[in-house]
Amino acid sequence: MTADSMTADAGQTPLSTLPVALDASGGDHGAPPNVDGAVQAARAGVPVLLVGDRVKLHAELGKHAGSSSLPLEVVDAPDVIGMDEHATDVRGRPQASINVCMKLVKEGKAAAAVSMGHSGATMTAALFTLGRVRGVDRPAILTHLPAQGGFTTLLDAGANTDVRPTYLVQWARLASVYLKVLEDRENPSVGLLSIGEEDHKGSGLVVETNALLRELHGKGVNFYGNVEGRDVFKGTTDIVLTDGFTGNVVLKLAEGEAKVLFGWVKEALNSNLKSKLGGLLARDALRGLAERMDPSTYGASLLVGVRGLAFIGHGSADARAVKNALLRAARAHEGHLIPRLEAAFQEQPK
C-alpha cells in the first residue's frame, strides 16, 4: 500500500449514517478553514455538524455557494478553548465547542469528533466525556508519517510525556487492530524506537518494554524488535512505538525537515536558467512528492484508546487538512473501529 492509497483524498467515502462533529471554532485561524473543509467534505458525501458560534458559522457558510443544500448543520457552542489556555479549563466550561463535540459523540448523535484546536483540551475532553477502552491505561496520539514504500504509523505523538512499559504494550495492540481495520494490513509489524537494534540497547523504559513485547509476539502483536530513528522513514516496520515526548519531537522534526528540504530544492531549481528548465520538466514529479510529505494529506491524528472516535489536527490546518480529517473520521466510523478495537483488545492476553 502506498502513501497515496491511505490518504483521505485518494478514495470515495460512503455517506456516513451519522454526521461528524467538527470543532469549527478551533485552530489558529478559527472558522474560515474549518467551514471550507467541512463544505468540501460534505460535497464528498460526509455529513458534518459545525460546532461553534452560531452567528459566525452561518456567516461563514454564506460565503460558500450551494452550502445550504449540503448535509451541514450548525450546533451552537458560544465558548471556545483558546490555544493559549490550559487543557484542564475544559472541565468547567460545558459550552466550549470541543466539549459539545464530545458530548455529541457520547450521546450517539455524531460518529466522531474532529478538532484542529487545543490538542491538550481535546484529549482532556475526550477522556472526561468518552472514557477509555477497557484495559487501556492511557490513550495515545496515533499519526502517520510518509515512509519508503508507503507510510509508518507512529505513536505516541504527544499525548503522554511520561509513560510506563505497559502503556507502550497496550498501544502496540491498539495500533495493530487499527491498521487491520482501516488499512487492510493483516499482520502489521511493530518496532520499538531505541538507539540500537539490540534488545539490551536503550533506556530502562525501552529495555523493559522490549521484554514485554517479546512475550506478546505472535499473540496479537507482531514484534519486530528495536528500530532506530532512520527506520521510521525507511518503513522498516508498520508501527513505531515511543513515548509522547520523543514521538512529538520526531513528528515535528520530520515536518520541519520536509519544509527545509523543499526550500533547498526550490532554491536550487531557480539558481539559473538551466535549472529552471529542469524544474519545469520535473514539476509533476515534485508535486507528487510534495503531496506525500504534506501533513494536510493525512488530515488529523487519531486519539486511540478512548471509547469514541476523536481526531486531533494541527492548529495551523488549512481547509484541505480539515476535509481529509473529516473523511478519515467517517471511514473509521464506517469500519466500526471502536467496537472492533474493544472486542480485539479484550480477546488478547493481558
Protein backbone atom coordinates (compact mmCIF):
# COMPACT_ATOMS: atom_id res chain seq x y z
CA MET A 1 0.00 0.00 0.00
CA THR A 2 1.36 3.39 -0.96
CA ALA A 3 1.08 6.62 0.95
CA ASP A 4 -1.41 7.87 -1.62
CA SER A 5 -3.72 4.91 -1.18
CA MET A 6 -4.22 5.52 2.51
CA THR A 7 -4.93 9.24 2.33
CA ALA A 8 -8.47 10.52 2.60
CA ASP A 9 -8.18 12.30 -0.73
CA ALA A 10 -7.49 9.10 -2.61
CA GLY A 11 -10.80 7.27 -2.21
CA GLN A 12 -14.52 7.85 -2.14
CA THR A 13 -16.02 7.87 1.34
CA PRO A 14 -19.57 6.46 1.57
CA LEU A 15 -22.25 8.61 3.12
CA SER A 16 -21.94 8.12 6.87
CA THR A 17 -25.08 7.16 8.79
CA LEU A 18 -24.06 9.72 11.41
CA PRO A 19 -22.53 13.16 10.91
CA VAL A 20 -19.03 14.00 12.10
CA ALA A 21 -18.84 16.73 14.76
CA LEU A 22 -16.27 19.39 13.88
CA ASP A 23 -14.91 21.87 16.41
CA ALA A 24 -15.42 24.66 13.89
CA SER A 25 -14.10 27.36 16.24
CA GLY A 26 -10.82 25.59 17.00
CA GLY A 27 -7.42 26.21 15.48
CA ASP A 28 -5.15 29.14 14.77
CA HIS A 29 -7.40 30.56 12.06
CA GLY A 30 -10.84 29.98 13.54
CA ALA A 31 -13.92 29.32 11.44
CA PRO A 32 -12.82 30.01 7.80
CA PRO A 33 -10.66 26.90 7.11
CA ASN A 34 -12.93 24.72 9.24
CA VAL A 35 -16.07 25.72 7.37
CA ASP A 36 -14.30 25.50 4.00
CA GLY A 37 -13.07 22.00 4.80
CA ALA A 38 -16.48 20.94 6.06
CA VAL A 39 -18.10 22.14 2.83
CA GLN A 40 -15.59 20.10 0.82
CA ALA A 41 -16.20 17.01 2.96
CA ALA A 42 -19.97 17.42 2.65
CA ARG A 43 -19.63 17.59 -1.12
CA ALA A 44 -17.71 14.30 -0.89
CA GLY A 45 -20.65 12.71 0.95
CA VAL A 46 -19.78 13.18 4.62
CA PRO A 47 -22.41 14.97 6.74
CA VAL A 48 -20.91 17.42 9.23
CA LEU A 49 -22.07 19.12 12.41
CA LEU A 50 -20.34 22.50 12.63
CA VAL A 51 -19.94 23.20 16.34
CA GLY A 52 -19.24 26.78 17.40
CA ASP A 53 -20.65 30.28 17.49
CA ARG A 54 -23.88 30.03 15.51
CA VAL A 55 -23.79 33.56 14.07
CA LYS A 56 -20.17 33.34 12.92
CA LEU A 57 -20.60 29.91 11.38
CA HIS A 58 -23.74 30.85 9.44
CA ALA A 59 -21.96 33.95 8.17
CA GLU A 60 -19.02 31.83 7.03
CA LEU A 61 -21.27 29.26 5.38
CA GLY A 62 -22.91 32.09 3.43
CA LYS A 63 -19.62 32.60 1.60
CA HIS A 64 -19.89 29.13 0.01
CA ALA A 65 -22.35 28.91 -2.84
CA GLY A 66 -24.72 25.96 -2.57
CA SER A 67 -23.80 25.12 1.01
CA SER A 68 -27.44 25.30 2.09
CA SER A 69 -28.18 22.14 0.09
CA LEU A 70 -25.31 20.16 1.62
CA PRO A 71 -25.52 17.84 4.68
CA LEU A 72 -24.26 20.53 7.03
CA GLU A 73 -25.79 21.61 10.33
CA VAL A 74 -24.69 24.24 12.82
CA VAL A 75 -24.70 23.36 16.53
CA ASP A 76 -24.34 26.38 18.76
CA ALA A 77 -21.41 26.44 21.21
CA PRO A 78 -20.68 30.02 22.29
CA ASP A 79 -17.43 29.19 24.11
CA VAL A 80 -14.07 28.04 22.75
CA ILE A 81 -10.86 26.91 24.45
CA GLY A 82 -8.11 29.21 23.18
CA MET A 83 -4.75 27.86 22.07
CA ASP A 84 -3.02 29.64 24.96
CA GLU A 85 -5.37 28.36 27.67
CA HIS A 86 -4.89 25.39 29.97
CA ALA A 87 -6.19 21.99 28.88
CA THR A 88 -7.89 21.48 32.24
CA ASP A 89 -10.12 24.51 31.58
CA VAL A 90 -12.47 22.24 29.64
CA ARG A 91 -13.79 20.69 32.87
CA GLY A 92 -15.62 23.84 33.96
CA ARG A 93 -16.80 25.02 30.54
CA PRO A 94 -19.57 22.75 29.22
CA GLN A 95 -20.46 25.14 26.39
CA ALA A 96 -16.95 25.08 24.94
CA SER A 97 -17.05 23.80 21.36
CA ILE A 98 -14.78 20.80 22.00
CA ASN A 99 -16.93 19.69 24.95
CA VAL A 100 -20.07 19.95 22.85
CA CYS A 101 -18.41 17.85 20.12
CA MET A 102 -17.50 15.09 22.57
CA LYS A 103 -20.97 15.15 24.09
CA LEU A 104 -22.49 14.63 20.64
CA VAL A 105 -20.30 11.55 20.19
CA LYS A 106 -21.12 10.25 23.66
CA GLU A 107 -24.87 10.62 23.03
CA GLY A 108 -24.64 8.84 19.67
CA LYS A 109 -25.54 11.95 17.69
CA ALA A 110 -22.15 12.14 15.96
CA ALA A 111 -19.89 9.46 14.52
CA ALA A 112 -16.68 11.19 15.62
CA ALA A 113 -15.24 14.43 16.91
CA VAL A 114 -12.60 16.33 14.94
CA SER A 115 -10.68 19.35 16.22
CA MET A 116 -7.84 21.48 14.91
CA GLY A 117 -7.86 23.38 18.18
CA HIS A 118 -6.10 22.95 21.52
CA SER A 119 -4.74 19.38 21.45
CA GLY A 120 -4.50 19.11 25.23
CA ALA A 121 -8.06 20.33 25.64
CA THR A 122 -9.23 17.83 23.02
CA MET A 123 -7.54 14.96 24.86
CA THR A 124 -8.92 16.09 28.21
CA ALA A 125 -12.44 16.48 26.82
CA ALA A 126 -12.27 13.05 25.17
CA LEU A 127 -11.11 11.34 28.37
CA PHE A 128 -13.57 13.21 30.57
CA THR A 129 -16.58 12.62 28.31
CA LEU A 130 -15.87 9.38 26.45
CA GLY A 131 -13.68 7.49 28.89
CA ARG A 132 -11.12 4.82 27.98
CA VAL A 133 -11.39 1.49 26.23
CA ARG A 134 -11.49 -1.16 28.94
CA GLY A 135 -7.96 -2.31 29.72
CA VAL A 136 -6.28 0.84 28.39
CA ASP A 137 -4.46 2.97 30.96
CA ARG A 138 -3.63 5.93 28.73
CA PRO A 139 -4.75 6.82 25.20
CA ALA A 140 -2.13 7.80 22.64
CA ILE A 141 -1.99 10.03 19.58
CA LEU A 142 -1.63 7.81 16.52
CA THR A 143 -0.27 9.54 13.45
CA HIS A 144 1.12 8.65 10.03
CA LEU A 145 4.48 9.66 8.60
CA PRO A 146 5.42 9.25 4.92
CA ALA A 147 7.99 6.49 4.53
CA GLN A 148 9.68 4.42 1.86
CA GLY A 149 7.02 2.29 0.20
CA GLY A 150 4.10 3.99 1.93
CA PHE A 151 3.75 5.27 5.47
CA THR A 152 4.74 4.47 9.05
CA THR A 153 2.28 4.65 11.93
CA LEU A 154 3.85 6.43 14.90
CA LEU A 155 2.56 6.59 18.47
CA ASP A 156 2.56 8.23 20.88
CA ALA A 157 2.88 11.56 19.04
CA GLY A 158 2.41 13.75 22.08
CA ALA A 159 -0.33 12.66 24.48
CA ASN A 160 1.91 11.22 27.21
CA THR A 161 5.36 12.57 28.03
CA ASP A 162 5.92 10.20 30.97
CA VAL A 163 5.00 6.60 30.25
CA ARG A 164 5.24 3.06 31.58
CA PRO A 165 6.16 -0.07 29.62
CA THR A 166 2.59 -1.35 29.92
CA TYR A 167 1.30 1.74 28.09
CA LEU A 168 3.52 1.02 25.09
CA VAL A 169 2.40 -2.61 25.03
CA GLN A 170 -1.25 -1.53 25.02
CA TRP A 171 -0.58 0.93 22.20
CA ALA A 172 1.05 -1.84 20.16
CA ARG A 173 -2.12 -3.88 20.42
CA LEU A 174 -4.41 -0.93 19.62
CA ALA A 175 -2.34 0.20 16.64
CA SER A 176 -2.22 -3.33 15.26
CA VAL A 177 -6.01 -3.56 15.26
CA TYR A 178 -6.30 -0.06 13.78
CA LEU A 179 -4.12 -0.98 10.79
CA LYS A 180 -6.03 -4.20 10.24
CA VAL A 181 -9.38 -2.41 10.26
CA LEU A 182 -8.65 0.75 8.30
CA GLU A 183 -5.58 -0.08 6.21
CA ASP A 184 -6.04 -3.80 5.49
CA ARG A 185 -2.69 -4.75 7.00
CA GLU A 186 -3.36 -8.24 8.28
CA ASN A 187 -0.29 -8.72 10.46
CA PRO A 188 1.35 -5.30 10.94
CA SER A 189 4.87 -5.29 12.31
CA VAL A 190 5.74 -3.35 15.46
CA GLY A 191 9.05 -1.64 16.15
CA LEU A 192 10.23 -0.06 19.40
CA LEU A 193 12.19 3.16 18.93
CA SER A 194 15.63 2.96 20.51
CA ILE A 195 19.29 3.90 19.98
CA GLY A 196 20.23 0.46 18.69
CA GLU A 197 18.67 -2.69 17.28
CA GLU A 198 19.89 -4.98 20.04
CA ASP A 199 17.37 -5.86 22.74
CA HIS A 200 19.63 -4.60 25.51
CA LYS A 201 20.08 -1.13 23.93
CA GLY A 202 18.15 1.90 25.13
CA SER A 203 16.74 3.37 28.31
CA GLY A 204 15.27 1.33 31.14
CA LEU A 205 11.82 2.01 29.69
CA VAL A 206 12.84 0.63 26.29
CA VAL A 207 14.57 -2.47 27.67
CA GLU A 208 11.61 -3.40 29.87
CA THR A 209 9.10 -2.71 27.09
CA ASN A 210 11.14 -4.81 24.67
CA ALA A 211 10.92 -7.80 27.04
CA LEU A 212 7.15 -7.43 27.40
CA LEU A 213 6.63 -7.17 23.63
CA ARG A 214 8.82 -10.24 23.08
CA GLU A 215 6.43 -12.18 25.31
CA LEU A 216 3.45 -10.97 23.27
CA HIS A 217 4.95 -11.74 19.86
CA GLY A 218 2.53 -13.93 17.95
CA LYS A 219 -0.27 -13.21 20.42
CA GLY A 220 -1.90 -10.26 18.68
CA VAL A 221 1.38 -8.38 18.26
CA ASN A 222 3.94 -8.97 15.50
CA PHE A 223 7.00 -7.60 17.30
CA TYR A 224 9.97 -6.91 15.04
CA GLY A 225 12.28 -5.59 17.74
CA ASN A 226 14.07 -2.32 18.33
CA VAL A 227 14.29 0.18 15.48
CA GLU A 228 16.33 3.35 15.14
CA GLY A 229 15.35 6.83 14.01
CA ARG A 230 16.24 6.17 10.38
CA ASP A 231 13.90 3.17 10.31
CA VAL A 232 10.87 5.42 10.77
CA PHE A 233 11.25 6.73 7.22
CA LYS A 234 12.67 3.55 5.73
CA GLY A 235 9.41 1.81 6.57
CA THR A 236 11.21 -0.98 8.41
CA THR A 237 8.08 -1.66 10.46
CA ASP A 238 4.43 -0.71 10.03
CA ILE A 239 4.24 0.68 13.57
CA VAL A 240 6.84 2.54 15.63
CA LEU A 241 6.28 2.89 19.38
CA THR A 242 7.77 5.54 21.65
CA ASP A 243 6.82 7.87 24.47
CA GLY A 244 4.85 11.02 23.68
CA PHE A 245 7.77 13.38 24.26
CA THR A 246 10.05 11.59 21.79
CA GLY A 247 7.22 10.94 19.34
CA ASN A 248 6.25 14.60 19.21
CA VAL A 249 9.87 15.58 18.59
CA VAL A 250 10.10 13.02 15.77
CA LEU A 251 6.87 14.29 14.21
CA LYS A 252 7.84 17.95 14.28
CA LEU A 253 11.39 17.23 13.17
CA ALA A 254 10.03 15.36 10.15
CA GLU A 255 7.64 18.16 9.23
CA GLY A 256 10.31 20.82 9.69
CA GLU A 257 12.92 18.93 7.69
CA ALA A 258 10.45 18.40 4.84
CA LYS A 259 9.87 22.16 4.60
CA VAL A 260 13.60 22.89 4.66
CA LEU A 261 14.36 20.27 2.01
CA PHE A 262 11.72 21.61 -0.35
CA GLY A 263 13.05 25.10 0.23
CA TRP A 264 16.50 23.93 -0.80
CA VAL A 265 15.08 22.18 -3.89
CA LYS A 266 13.18 25.32 -4.90
CA GLU A 267 16.26 27.45 -4.38
CA ALA A 268 18.41 25.08 -6.46
CA LEU A 269 15.88 24.92 -9.29
CA ASN A 270 15.75 28.70 -9.51
CA SER A 271 19.50 29.22 -9.40
CA ASN A 272 19.99 29.57 -13.18
CA LEU A 273 18.17 29.18 -16.50
CA LYS A 274 19.20 25.55 -16.99
CA SER A 275 17.95 24.65 -13.51
CA LYS A 276 14.66 26.43 -14.15
CA LEU A 277 14.12 24.42 -17.33
CA GLY A 278 14.89 21.23 -15.43
CA GLY A 279 12.43 22.26 -12.77
CA LEU A 280 9.68 22.62 -15.36
CA LEU A 281 10.36 19.10 -16.61
CA ALA A 282 10.31 17.67 -13.09
CA ARG A 283 7.34 19.72 -11.91
CA ASP A 284 4.78 16.91 -11.88
CA ALA A 285 7.11 14.52 -10.05
CA LEU A 286 7.97 17.17 -7.47
CA ARG A 287 4.30 17.98 -6.97
CA GLY A 288 3.60 14.33 -6.21
CA LEU A 289 6.46 14.23 -3.73
CA ALA A 290 5.22 17.38 -2.02
CA GLU A 291 1.78 15.80 -1.77
CA ARG A 292 3.13 12.76 0.08
CA MET A 293 5.04 14.93 2.55
CA ASP A 294 2.29 17.47 3.19
CA PRO A 295 0.73 16.97 6.68
CA SER A 296 -2.65 18.08 5.33
CA THR A 297 -2.72 14.90 3.21
CA TYR A 298 -3.29 12.87 6.37
CA GLY A 299 -5.78 15.32 7.88
CA ALA A 300 -5.57 14.58 11.60
CA SER A 301 -4.29 12.06 14.11
CA LEU A 302 -6.46 9.57 15.98
CA LEU A 303 -6.58 9.64 19.78
CA VAL A 304 -6.57 5.88 20.13
CA GLY A 305 -7.68 4.23 23.34
CA VAL A 306 -10.75 6.33 24.16
CA ARG A 307 -14.28 4.93 23.82
CA GLY A 308 -15.21 7.04 20.84
CA LEU A 309 -13.60 8.45 17.73
CA ALA A 310 -11.61 11.62 18.40
CA PHE A 311 -9.21 13.17 15.90
CA ILE A 312 -6.66 15.90 16.61
CA GLY A 313 -5.23 18.08 13.84
CA HIS A 314 -2.70 20.88 13.57
CA GLY A 315 -3.70 24.31 14.80
CA SER A 316 -2.42 25.74 11.52
CA ALA A 317 -4.52 23.33 9.45
CA ASP A 318 -5.91 24.52 6.15
CA ALA A 319 -9.24 23.57 4.56
CA ARG A 320 -7.76 20.53 2.84
CA ALA A 321 -6.50 19.14 6.15
CA VAL A 322 -9.93 19.68 7.71
CA LYS A 323 -11.64 17.92 4.81
CA ASN A 324 -9.28 14.95 4.98
CA ALA A 325 -9.70 14.70 8.75
CA LEU A 326 -13.47 14.54 8.34
CA LEU A 327 -13.20 11.90 5.61
CA ARG A 328 -10.82 9.85 7.75
CA ALA A 329 -13.19 10.07 10.71
CA ALA A 330 -16.10 8.89 8.54
CA ARG A 331 -14.02 5.93 7.32
CA ALA A 332 -13.20 4.94 10.89
CA HIS A 333 -16.88 5.03 11.81
CA GLU A 334 -17.94 3.05 8.74
CA GLY A 335 -15.26 0.48 9.62
CA HIS A 336 -16.68 0.11 13.16
CA LEU A 337 -13.24 0.86 14.54
CA ILE A 338 -14.18 1.43 18.19
CA PRO A 339 -16.22 -1.78 18.73
CA ARG A 340 -13.58 -3.76 16.87
CA LEU A 341 -10.84 -2.23 18.98
CA GLU A 342 -12.73 -3.08 22.15
CA ALA A 343 -13.50 -6.63 21.04
CA ALA A 344 -10.00 -7.41 19.78
CA PHE A 345 -8.35 -5.81 22.79
CA GLN A 346 -10.36 -7.92 25.22
CA GLU A 347 -9.66 -11.11 23.29
CA GLN A 348 -5.89 -10.65 23.50
CA PRO A 349 -3.79 -11.68 26.52
CA LYS A 350 -3.35 -9.16 29.33
